[in-house]
mmCIF file of C-alpha atoms in Angstrom:
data_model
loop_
_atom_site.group_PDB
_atom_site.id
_atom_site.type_symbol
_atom_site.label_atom_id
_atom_site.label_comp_id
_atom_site.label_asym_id
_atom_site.label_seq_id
_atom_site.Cartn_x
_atom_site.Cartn_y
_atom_site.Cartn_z
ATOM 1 C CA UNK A 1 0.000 0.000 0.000
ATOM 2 C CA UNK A 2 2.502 2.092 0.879
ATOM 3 C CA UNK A 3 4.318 1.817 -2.614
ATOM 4 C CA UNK A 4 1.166 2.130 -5.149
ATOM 5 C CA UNK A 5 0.668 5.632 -2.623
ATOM 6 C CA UNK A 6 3.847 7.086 -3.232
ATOM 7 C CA UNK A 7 3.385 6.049 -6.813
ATOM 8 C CA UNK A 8 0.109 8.060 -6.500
ATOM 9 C CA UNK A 9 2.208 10.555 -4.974
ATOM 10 C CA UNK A 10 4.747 10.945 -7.595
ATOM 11 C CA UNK A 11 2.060 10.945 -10.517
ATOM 12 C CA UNK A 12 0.175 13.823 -8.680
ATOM 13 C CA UNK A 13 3.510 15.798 -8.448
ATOM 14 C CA UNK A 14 4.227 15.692 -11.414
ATOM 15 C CA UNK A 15 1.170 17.148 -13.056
ATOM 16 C CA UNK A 16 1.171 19.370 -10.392
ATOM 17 C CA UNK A 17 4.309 21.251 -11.464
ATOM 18 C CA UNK A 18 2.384 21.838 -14.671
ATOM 19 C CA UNK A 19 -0.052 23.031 -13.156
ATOM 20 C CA UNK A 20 0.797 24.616 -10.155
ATOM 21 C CA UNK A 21 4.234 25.085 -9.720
ATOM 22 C CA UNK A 22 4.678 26.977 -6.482
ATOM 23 C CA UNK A 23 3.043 24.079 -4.565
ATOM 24 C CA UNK A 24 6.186 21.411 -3.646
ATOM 25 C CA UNK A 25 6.664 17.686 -3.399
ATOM 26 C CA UNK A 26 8.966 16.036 -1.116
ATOM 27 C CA UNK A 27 9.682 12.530 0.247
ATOM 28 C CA UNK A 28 10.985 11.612 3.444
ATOM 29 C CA UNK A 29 11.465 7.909 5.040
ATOM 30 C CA UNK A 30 10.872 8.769 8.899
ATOM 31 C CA UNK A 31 12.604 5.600 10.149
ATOM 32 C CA UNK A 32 15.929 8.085 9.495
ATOM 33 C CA UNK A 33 14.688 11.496 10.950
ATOM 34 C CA UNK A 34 13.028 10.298 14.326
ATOM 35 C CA UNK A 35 12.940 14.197 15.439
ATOM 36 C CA UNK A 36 10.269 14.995 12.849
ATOM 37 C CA UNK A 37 8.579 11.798 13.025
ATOM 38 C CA UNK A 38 7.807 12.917 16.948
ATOM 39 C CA UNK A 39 7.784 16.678 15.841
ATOM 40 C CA UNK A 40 4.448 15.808 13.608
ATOM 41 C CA UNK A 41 3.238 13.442 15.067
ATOM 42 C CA UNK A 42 3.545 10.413 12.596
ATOM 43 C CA UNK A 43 1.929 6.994 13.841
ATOM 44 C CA UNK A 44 1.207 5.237 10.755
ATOM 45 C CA UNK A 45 2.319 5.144 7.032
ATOM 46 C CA UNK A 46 2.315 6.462 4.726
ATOM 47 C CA UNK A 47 0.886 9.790 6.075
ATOM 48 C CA UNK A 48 0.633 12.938 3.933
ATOM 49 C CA UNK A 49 0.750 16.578 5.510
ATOM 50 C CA UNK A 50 0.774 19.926 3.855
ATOM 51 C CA UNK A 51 2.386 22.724 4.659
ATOM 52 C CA UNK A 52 0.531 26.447 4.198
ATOM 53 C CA UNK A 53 2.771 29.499 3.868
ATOM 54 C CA UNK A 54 6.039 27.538 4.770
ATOM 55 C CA UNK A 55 4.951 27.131 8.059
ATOM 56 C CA UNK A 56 5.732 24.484 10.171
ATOM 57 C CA UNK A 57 3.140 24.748 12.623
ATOM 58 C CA UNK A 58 -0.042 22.725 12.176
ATOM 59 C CA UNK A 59 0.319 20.975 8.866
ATOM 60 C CA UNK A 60 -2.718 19.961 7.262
ATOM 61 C CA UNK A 61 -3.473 16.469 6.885
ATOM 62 C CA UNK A 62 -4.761 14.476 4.194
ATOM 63 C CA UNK A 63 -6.116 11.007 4.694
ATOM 64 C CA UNK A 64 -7.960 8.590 2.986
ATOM 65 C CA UNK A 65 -6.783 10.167 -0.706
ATOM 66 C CA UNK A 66 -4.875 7.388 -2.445
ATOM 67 C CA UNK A 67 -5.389 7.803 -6.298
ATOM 68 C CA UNK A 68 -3.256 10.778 -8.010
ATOM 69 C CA UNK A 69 -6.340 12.874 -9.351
ATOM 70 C CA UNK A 70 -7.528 12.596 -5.643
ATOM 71 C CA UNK A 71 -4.538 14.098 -4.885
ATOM 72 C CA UNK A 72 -4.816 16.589 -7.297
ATOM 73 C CA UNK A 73 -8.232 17.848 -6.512
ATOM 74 C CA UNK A 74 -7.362 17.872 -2.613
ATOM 75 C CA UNK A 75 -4.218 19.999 -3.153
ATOM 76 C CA UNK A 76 -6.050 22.965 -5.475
ATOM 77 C CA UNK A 77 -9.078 22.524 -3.254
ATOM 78 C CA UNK A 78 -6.960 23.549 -0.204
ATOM 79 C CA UNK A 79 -5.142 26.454 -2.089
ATOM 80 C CA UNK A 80 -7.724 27.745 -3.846
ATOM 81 C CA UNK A 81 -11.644 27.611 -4.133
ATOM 82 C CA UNK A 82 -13.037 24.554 -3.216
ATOM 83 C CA UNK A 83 -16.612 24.603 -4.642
ATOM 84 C CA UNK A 84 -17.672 25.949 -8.428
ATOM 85 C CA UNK A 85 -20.354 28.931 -8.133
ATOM 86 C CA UNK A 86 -23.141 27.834 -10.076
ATOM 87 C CA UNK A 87 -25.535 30.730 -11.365
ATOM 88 C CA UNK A 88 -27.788 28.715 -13.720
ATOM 89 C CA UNK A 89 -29.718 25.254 -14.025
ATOM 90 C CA UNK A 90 -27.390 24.039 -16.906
ATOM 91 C CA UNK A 91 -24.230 24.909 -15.242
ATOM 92 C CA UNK A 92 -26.002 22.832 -12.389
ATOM 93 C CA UNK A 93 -26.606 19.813 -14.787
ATOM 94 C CA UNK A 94 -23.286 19.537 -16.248
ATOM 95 C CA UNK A 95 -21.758 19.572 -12.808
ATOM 96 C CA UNK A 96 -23.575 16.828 -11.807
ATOM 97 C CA UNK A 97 -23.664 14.681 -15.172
ATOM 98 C CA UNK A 98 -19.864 15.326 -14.835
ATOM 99 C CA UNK A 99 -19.179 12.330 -12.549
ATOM 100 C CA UNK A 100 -21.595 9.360 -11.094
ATOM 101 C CA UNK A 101 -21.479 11.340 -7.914
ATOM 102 C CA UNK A 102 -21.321 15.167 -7.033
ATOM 103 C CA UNK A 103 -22.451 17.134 -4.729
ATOM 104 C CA UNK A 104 -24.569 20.616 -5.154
ATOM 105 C CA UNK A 105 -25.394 23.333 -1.659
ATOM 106 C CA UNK A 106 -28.433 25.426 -2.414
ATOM 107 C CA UNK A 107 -27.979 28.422 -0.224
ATOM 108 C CA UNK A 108 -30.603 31.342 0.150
ATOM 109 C CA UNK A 109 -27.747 33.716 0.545
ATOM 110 C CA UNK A 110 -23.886 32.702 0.318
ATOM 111 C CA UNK A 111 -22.610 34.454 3.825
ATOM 112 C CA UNK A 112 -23.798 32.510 6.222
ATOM 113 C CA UNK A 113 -22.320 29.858 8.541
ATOM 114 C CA UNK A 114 -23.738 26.952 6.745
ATOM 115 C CA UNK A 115 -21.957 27.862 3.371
ATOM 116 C CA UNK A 116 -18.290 28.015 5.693
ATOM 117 C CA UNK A 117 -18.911 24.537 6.818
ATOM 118 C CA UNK A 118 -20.348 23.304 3.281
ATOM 119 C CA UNK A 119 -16.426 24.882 1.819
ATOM 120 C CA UNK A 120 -14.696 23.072 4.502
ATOM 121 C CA UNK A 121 -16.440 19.709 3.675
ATOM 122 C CA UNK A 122 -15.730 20.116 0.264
ATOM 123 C CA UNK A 123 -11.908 20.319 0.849
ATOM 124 C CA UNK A 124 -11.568 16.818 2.603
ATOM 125 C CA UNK A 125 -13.640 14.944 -0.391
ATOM 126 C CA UNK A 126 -11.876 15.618 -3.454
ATOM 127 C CA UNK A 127 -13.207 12.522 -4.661
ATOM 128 C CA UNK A 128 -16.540 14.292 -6.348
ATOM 129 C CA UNK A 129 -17.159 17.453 -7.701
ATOM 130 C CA UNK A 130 -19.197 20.306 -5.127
ATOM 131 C CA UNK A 131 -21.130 23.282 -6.439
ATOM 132 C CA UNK A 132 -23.071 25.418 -4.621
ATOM 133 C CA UNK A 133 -25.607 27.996 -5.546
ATOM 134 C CA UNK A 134 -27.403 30.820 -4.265
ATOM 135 C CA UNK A 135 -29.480 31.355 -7.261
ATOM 136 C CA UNK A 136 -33.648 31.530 -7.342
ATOM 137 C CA UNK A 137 -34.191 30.028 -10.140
ATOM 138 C CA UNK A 138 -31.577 26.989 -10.202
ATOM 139 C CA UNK A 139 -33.149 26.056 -6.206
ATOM 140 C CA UNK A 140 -36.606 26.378 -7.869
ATOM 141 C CA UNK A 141 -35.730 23.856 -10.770
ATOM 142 C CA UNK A 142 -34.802 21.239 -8.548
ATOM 143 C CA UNK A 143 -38.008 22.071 -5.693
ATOM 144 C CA UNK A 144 -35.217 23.420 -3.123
ATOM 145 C CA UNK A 145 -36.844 25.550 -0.514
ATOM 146 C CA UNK A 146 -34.168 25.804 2.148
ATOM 147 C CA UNK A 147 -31.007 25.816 2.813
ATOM 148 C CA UNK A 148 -29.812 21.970 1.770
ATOM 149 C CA UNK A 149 -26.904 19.850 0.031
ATOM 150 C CA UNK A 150 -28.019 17.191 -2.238
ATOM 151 C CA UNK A 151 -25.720 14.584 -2.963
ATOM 152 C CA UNK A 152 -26.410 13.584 -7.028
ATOM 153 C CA UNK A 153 -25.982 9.936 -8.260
ATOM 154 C CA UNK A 154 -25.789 8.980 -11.971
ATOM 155 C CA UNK A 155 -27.694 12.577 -12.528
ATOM 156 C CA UNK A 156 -30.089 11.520 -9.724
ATOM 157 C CA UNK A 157 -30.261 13.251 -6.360
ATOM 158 C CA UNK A 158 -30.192 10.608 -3.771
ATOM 159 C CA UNK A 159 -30.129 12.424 -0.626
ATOM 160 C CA UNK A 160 -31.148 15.799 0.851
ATOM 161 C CA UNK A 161 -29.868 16.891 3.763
ATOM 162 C CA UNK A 162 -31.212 20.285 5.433
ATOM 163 C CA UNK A 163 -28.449 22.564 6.617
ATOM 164 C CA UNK A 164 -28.726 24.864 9.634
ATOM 165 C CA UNK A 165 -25.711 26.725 11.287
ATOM 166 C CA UNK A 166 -26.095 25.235 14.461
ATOM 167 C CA UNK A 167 -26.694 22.098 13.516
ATOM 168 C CA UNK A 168 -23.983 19.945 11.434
ATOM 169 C CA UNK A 169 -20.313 20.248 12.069
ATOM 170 C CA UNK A 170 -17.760 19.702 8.956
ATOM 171 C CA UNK A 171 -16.925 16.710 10.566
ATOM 172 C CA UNK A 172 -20.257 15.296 9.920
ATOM 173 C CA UNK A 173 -20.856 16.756 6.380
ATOM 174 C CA UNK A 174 -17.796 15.179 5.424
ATOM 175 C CA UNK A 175 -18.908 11.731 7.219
ATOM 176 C CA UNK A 176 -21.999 11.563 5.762
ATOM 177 C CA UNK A 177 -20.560 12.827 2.128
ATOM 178 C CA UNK A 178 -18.438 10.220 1.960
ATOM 179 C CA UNK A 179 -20.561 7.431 2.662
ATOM 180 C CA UNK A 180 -22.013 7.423 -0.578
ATOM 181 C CA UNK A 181 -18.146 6.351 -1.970
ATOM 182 C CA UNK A 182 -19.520 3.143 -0.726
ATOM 183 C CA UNK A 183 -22.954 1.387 -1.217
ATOM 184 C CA UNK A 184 -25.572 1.719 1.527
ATOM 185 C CA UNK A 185 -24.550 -1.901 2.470
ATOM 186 C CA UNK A 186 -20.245 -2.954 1.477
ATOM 187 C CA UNK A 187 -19.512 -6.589 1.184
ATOM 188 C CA UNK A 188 -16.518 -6.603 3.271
ATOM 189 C CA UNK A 189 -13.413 -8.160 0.926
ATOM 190 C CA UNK A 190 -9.828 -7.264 0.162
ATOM 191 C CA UNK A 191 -10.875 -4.225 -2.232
ATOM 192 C CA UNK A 192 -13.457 -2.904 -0.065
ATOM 193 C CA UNK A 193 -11.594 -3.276 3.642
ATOM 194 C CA UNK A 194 -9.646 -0.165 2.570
ATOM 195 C CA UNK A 195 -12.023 1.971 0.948
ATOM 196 C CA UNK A 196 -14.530 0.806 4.264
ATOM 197 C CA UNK A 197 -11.169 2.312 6.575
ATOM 198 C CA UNK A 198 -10.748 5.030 4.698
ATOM 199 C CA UNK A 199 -14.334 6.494 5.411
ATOM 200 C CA UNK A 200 -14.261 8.654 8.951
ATOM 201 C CA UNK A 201 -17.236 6.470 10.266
ATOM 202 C CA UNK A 202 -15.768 4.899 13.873
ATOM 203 C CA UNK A 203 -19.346 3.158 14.345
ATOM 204 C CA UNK A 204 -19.450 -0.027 11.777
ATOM 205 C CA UNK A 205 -21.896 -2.782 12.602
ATOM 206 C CA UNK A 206 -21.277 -6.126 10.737
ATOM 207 C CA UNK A 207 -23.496 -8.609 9.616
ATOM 208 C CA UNK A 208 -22.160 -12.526 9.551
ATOM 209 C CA UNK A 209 -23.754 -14.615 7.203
ATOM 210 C CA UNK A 210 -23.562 -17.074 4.683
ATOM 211 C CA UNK A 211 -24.159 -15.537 1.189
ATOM 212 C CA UNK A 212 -25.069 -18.857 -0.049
ATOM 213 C CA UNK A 213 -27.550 -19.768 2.461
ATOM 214 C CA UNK A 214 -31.573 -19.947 1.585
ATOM 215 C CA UNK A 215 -32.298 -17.245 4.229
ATOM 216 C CA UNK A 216 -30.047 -14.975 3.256
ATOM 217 C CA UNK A 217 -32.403 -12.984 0.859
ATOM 218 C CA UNK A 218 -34.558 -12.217 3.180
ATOM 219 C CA UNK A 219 -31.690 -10.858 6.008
ATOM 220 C CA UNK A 220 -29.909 -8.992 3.333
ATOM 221 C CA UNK A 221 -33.013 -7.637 2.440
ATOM 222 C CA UNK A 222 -33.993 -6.277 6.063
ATOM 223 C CA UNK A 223 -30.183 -4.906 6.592
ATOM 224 C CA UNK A 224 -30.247 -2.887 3.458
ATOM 225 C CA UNK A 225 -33.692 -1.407 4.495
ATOM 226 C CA UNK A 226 -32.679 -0.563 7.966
ATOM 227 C CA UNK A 227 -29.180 1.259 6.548
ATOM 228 C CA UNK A 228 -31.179 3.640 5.285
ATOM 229 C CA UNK A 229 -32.335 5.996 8.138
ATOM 230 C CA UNK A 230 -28.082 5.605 9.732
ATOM 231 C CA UNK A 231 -26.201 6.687 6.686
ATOM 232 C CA UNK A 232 -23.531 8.876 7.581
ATOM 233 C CA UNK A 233 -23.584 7.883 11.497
ATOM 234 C CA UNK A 234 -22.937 4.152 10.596
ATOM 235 C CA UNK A 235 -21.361 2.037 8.287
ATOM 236 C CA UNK A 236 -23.377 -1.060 7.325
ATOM 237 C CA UNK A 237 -20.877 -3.761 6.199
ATOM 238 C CA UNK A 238 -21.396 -7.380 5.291
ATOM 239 C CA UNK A 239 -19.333 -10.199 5.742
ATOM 240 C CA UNK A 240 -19.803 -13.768 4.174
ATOM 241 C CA UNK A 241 -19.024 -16.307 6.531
ATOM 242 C CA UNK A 242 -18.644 -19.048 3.626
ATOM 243 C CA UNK A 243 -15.897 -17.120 2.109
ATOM 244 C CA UNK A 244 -12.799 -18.563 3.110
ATOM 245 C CA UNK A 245 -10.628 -15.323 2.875
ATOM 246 C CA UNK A 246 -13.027 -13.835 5.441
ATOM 247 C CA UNK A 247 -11.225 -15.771 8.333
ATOM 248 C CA UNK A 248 -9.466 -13.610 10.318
ATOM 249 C CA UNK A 249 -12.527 -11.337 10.716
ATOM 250 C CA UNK A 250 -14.258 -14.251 11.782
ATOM 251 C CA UNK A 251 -11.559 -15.080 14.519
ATOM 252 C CA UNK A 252 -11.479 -11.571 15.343
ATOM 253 C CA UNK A 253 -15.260 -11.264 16.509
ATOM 254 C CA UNK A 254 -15.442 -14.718 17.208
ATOM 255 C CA UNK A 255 -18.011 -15.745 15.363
ATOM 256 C CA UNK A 256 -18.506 -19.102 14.948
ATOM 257 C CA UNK A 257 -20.262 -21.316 11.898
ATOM 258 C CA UNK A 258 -23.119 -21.911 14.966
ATOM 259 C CA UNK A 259 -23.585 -18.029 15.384
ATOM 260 C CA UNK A 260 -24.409 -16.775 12.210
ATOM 261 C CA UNK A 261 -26.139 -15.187 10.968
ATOM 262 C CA UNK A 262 -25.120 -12.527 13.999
ATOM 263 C CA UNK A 263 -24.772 -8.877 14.281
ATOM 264 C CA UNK A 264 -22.132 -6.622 15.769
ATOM 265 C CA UNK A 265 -21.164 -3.649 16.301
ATOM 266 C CA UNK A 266 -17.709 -2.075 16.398
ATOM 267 C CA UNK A 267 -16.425 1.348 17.536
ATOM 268 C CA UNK A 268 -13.071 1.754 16.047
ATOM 269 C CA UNK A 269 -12.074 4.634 18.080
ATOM 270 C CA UNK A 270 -12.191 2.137 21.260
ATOM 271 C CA UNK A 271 -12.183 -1.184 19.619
ATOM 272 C CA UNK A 272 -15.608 -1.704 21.592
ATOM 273 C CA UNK A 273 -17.551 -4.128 20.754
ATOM 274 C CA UNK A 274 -21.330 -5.233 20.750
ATOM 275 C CA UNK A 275 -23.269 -7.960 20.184
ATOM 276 C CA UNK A 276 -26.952 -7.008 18.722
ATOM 277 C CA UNK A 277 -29.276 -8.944 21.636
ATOM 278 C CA UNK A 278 -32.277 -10.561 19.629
ATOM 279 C CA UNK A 279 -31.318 -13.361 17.233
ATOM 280 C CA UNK A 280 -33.511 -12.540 14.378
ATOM 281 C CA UNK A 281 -32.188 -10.079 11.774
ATOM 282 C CA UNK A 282 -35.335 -7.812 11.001
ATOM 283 C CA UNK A 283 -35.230 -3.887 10.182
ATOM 284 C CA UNK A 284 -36.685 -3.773 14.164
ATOM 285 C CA UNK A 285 -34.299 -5.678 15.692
ATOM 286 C CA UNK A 286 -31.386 -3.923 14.024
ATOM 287 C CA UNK A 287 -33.372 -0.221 14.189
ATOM 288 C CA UNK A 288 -33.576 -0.750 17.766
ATOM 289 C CA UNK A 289 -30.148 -1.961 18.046
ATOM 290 C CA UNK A 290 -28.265 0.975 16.181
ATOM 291 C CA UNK A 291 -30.503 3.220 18.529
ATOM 292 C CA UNK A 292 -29.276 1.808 21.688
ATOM 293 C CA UNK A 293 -25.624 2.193 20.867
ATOM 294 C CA UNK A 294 -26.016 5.250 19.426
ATOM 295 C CA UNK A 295 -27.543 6.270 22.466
ATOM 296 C CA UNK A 296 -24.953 5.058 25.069
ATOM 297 C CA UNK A 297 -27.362 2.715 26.197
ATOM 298 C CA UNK A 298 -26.108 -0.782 24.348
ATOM 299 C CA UNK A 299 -24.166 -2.882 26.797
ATOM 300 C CA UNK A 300 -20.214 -4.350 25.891
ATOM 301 C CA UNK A 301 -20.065 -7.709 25.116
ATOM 302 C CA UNK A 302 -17.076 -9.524 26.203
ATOM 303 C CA UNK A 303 -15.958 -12.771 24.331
ATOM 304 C CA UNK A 304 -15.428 -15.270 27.000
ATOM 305 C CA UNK A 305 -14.803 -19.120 27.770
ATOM 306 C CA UNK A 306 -16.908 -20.073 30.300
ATOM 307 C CA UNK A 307 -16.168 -19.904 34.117
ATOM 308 C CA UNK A 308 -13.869 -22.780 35.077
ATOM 309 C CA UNK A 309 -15.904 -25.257 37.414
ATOM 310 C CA UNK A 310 -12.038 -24.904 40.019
ATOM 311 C CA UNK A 311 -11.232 -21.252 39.558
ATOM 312 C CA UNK A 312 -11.233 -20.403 43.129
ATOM 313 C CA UNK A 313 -9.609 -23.377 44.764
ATOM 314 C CA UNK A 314 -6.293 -22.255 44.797
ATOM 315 C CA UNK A 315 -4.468 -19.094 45.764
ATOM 316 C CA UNK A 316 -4.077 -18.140 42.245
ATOM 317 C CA UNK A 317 -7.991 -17.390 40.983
ATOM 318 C CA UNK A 318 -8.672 -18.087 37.395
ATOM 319 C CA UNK A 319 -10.007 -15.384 35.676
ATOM 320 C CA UNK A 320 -12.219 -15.283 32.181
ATOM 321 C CA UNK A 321 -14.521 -12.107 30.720
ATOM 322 C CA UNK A 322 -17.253 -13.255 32.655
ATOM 323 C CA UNK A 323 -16.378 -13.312 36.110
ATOM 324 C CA UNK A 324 -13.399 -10.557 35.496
ATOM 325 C CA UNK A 325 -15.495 -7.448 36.518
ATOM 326 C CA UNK A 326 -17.036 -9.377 38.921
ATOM 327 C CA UNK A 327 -14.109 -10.773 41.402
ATOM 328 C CA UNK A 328 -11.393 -8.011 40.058
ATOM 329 C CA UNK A 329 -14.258 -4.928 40.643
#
């Protein structure tokens, strides 16, 4: 990964010179300079930062861009505008027939906080086109009434979300935006696992089951449907327990061939996770589920062996998940 990136890297650079030629590329291998390494703060690789003004303080960081135009886009987006002003409905149209996604704000008035946060958003997903608009007309066309973004697919808008100052951070624009990267439900495999990392969603909940199995219309059916109302606050992957490759995730949530189909949850930011408590997959069951974590209200669950029959006959106790809270708290 780390090769094909700087590969990326080097492609990007050099169109950039073209291009832009004040903006620099550089190179370094950390493992030699271990005073910048701790100076910014690099704990994985390879990490990109860019430097505004030749400053050294705060760098800007760019994650989850891996293809060169990506890099491109992010780069001029950061030094220059990062939305097109669209005045008219056929401006609006070949933005959005441009690309199978884009993404379009329809403001009332362009100087207010929602349009700042809308700009920001824009810069950390350079991997579809924004517009935004202030214009009468072009809001009428498409039945816009308030302030919203509309995220376009294949021409089509596919989701409307209402903007108010107050209310969405960039942070979430930019979680939400790039969910649609991914369909509403990703089959978890080699391809996907990065693109599924790459998205700034910490909450993923997981469904284990086999894809071959009679019932698995039906389930796939009622996850799909209940995706819907958590896009951009959850990411709803799927993981086929009769694929071989698919092992290690198995292992890791032990999950067993008895289990499935089964439901978890994962928080990535804690490595929490949580085990969905009915056994039936229906849009209720997981509704209520997603609710309940996203509430604070869904409780850990702790894979344990069971509770050796002669763990407190000698000095030394035996402790498992379930009885470590217990006897240690």
């Amino acid at each position: 990964a780390s090769q094909n990136l700087s590969e990326e890297f080097a492609k990007a650079a050099g169109q950039l010179k073209k291009e832009a030629p004040r903006i620099q590329f550089g190179k370094m291998d950390v493992t030699h300079h271990h005073d910048l390494r701790k100076e910014f703060n690099v704990q994985q690789f390879p990490t990109v930062k860019l430097f505004v003004n030749g400053s050294r303080n705060n760098p800007i960081d760019c994650t989850g861009v891996r293809q060169a135009s990506a890099f491109i886009t992010w780069v001029k987006r950061r030094t220059g505008p990062s939305t097109v002003l669209i005045n008219s409905t056929a401006q609006a149209e070949a933005l959005i027939n441009a690309e199978d996604l884009a993404v379009i704000g329809f403001f009332k008035e362009l100087d207010n906080g929602s349009v700042g946060v809308f700009c920001e958003a824009a810069r950390d997903v350079p991997e579809m086109p924004f517009g935004m608009t202030a214009s009468k007309d072009v809001r009428d066309s498409y039945g816009i009434h308030r302030d919203t973004l509309v995220v376009f697919k294949k021409g089509k808008p596919v989701h409307k979300e209402v903007l108010e100052d107050s209310r969405q951070s960039k942070l979430d624009l930019t979680r939400l935006i790039k969910t649609f990267t991914l369909d509403l439900v990703t089959e978890y495999n080699l391809e996907t696992s990065v693109k599924i990392f790459d998205v700034p969603v910490e909450s993923h909940i997981l469904l284990f089951t086999p894809a071959k199995s009679e019932a698995f219309g039906v389930i796939y059916e009622n996850y799909t449907a209940a995706a819907v109302e958590f896009r951009g606050k959850m990411l709803f992957v799927l993981v086929d327990t009769s694929e071989p490759r698919n092992g290690r995730v198995l292992e890791y949530f032990h999950i067993r061939e008895v289990d499935v189909p089964a439901v978890r949850i994962l928080n990535l930011s804690s490595d929490a996770k949580y085990k969905m408590p009915a056994s039936e997959v229906t849009v209720e069951n997981l509704k209520a589920f997603c609710h309940s974590y996203l509430s604070g209200k869904a409780k850990l669950h702790l894979s344990s062996e069971e509770i050796p029959e002669d763990w407190d006959k000698r000095p030394v106790k035996v402790l498992v998940g379930k009885n470590f809270n217990k006897i240690v708290f």
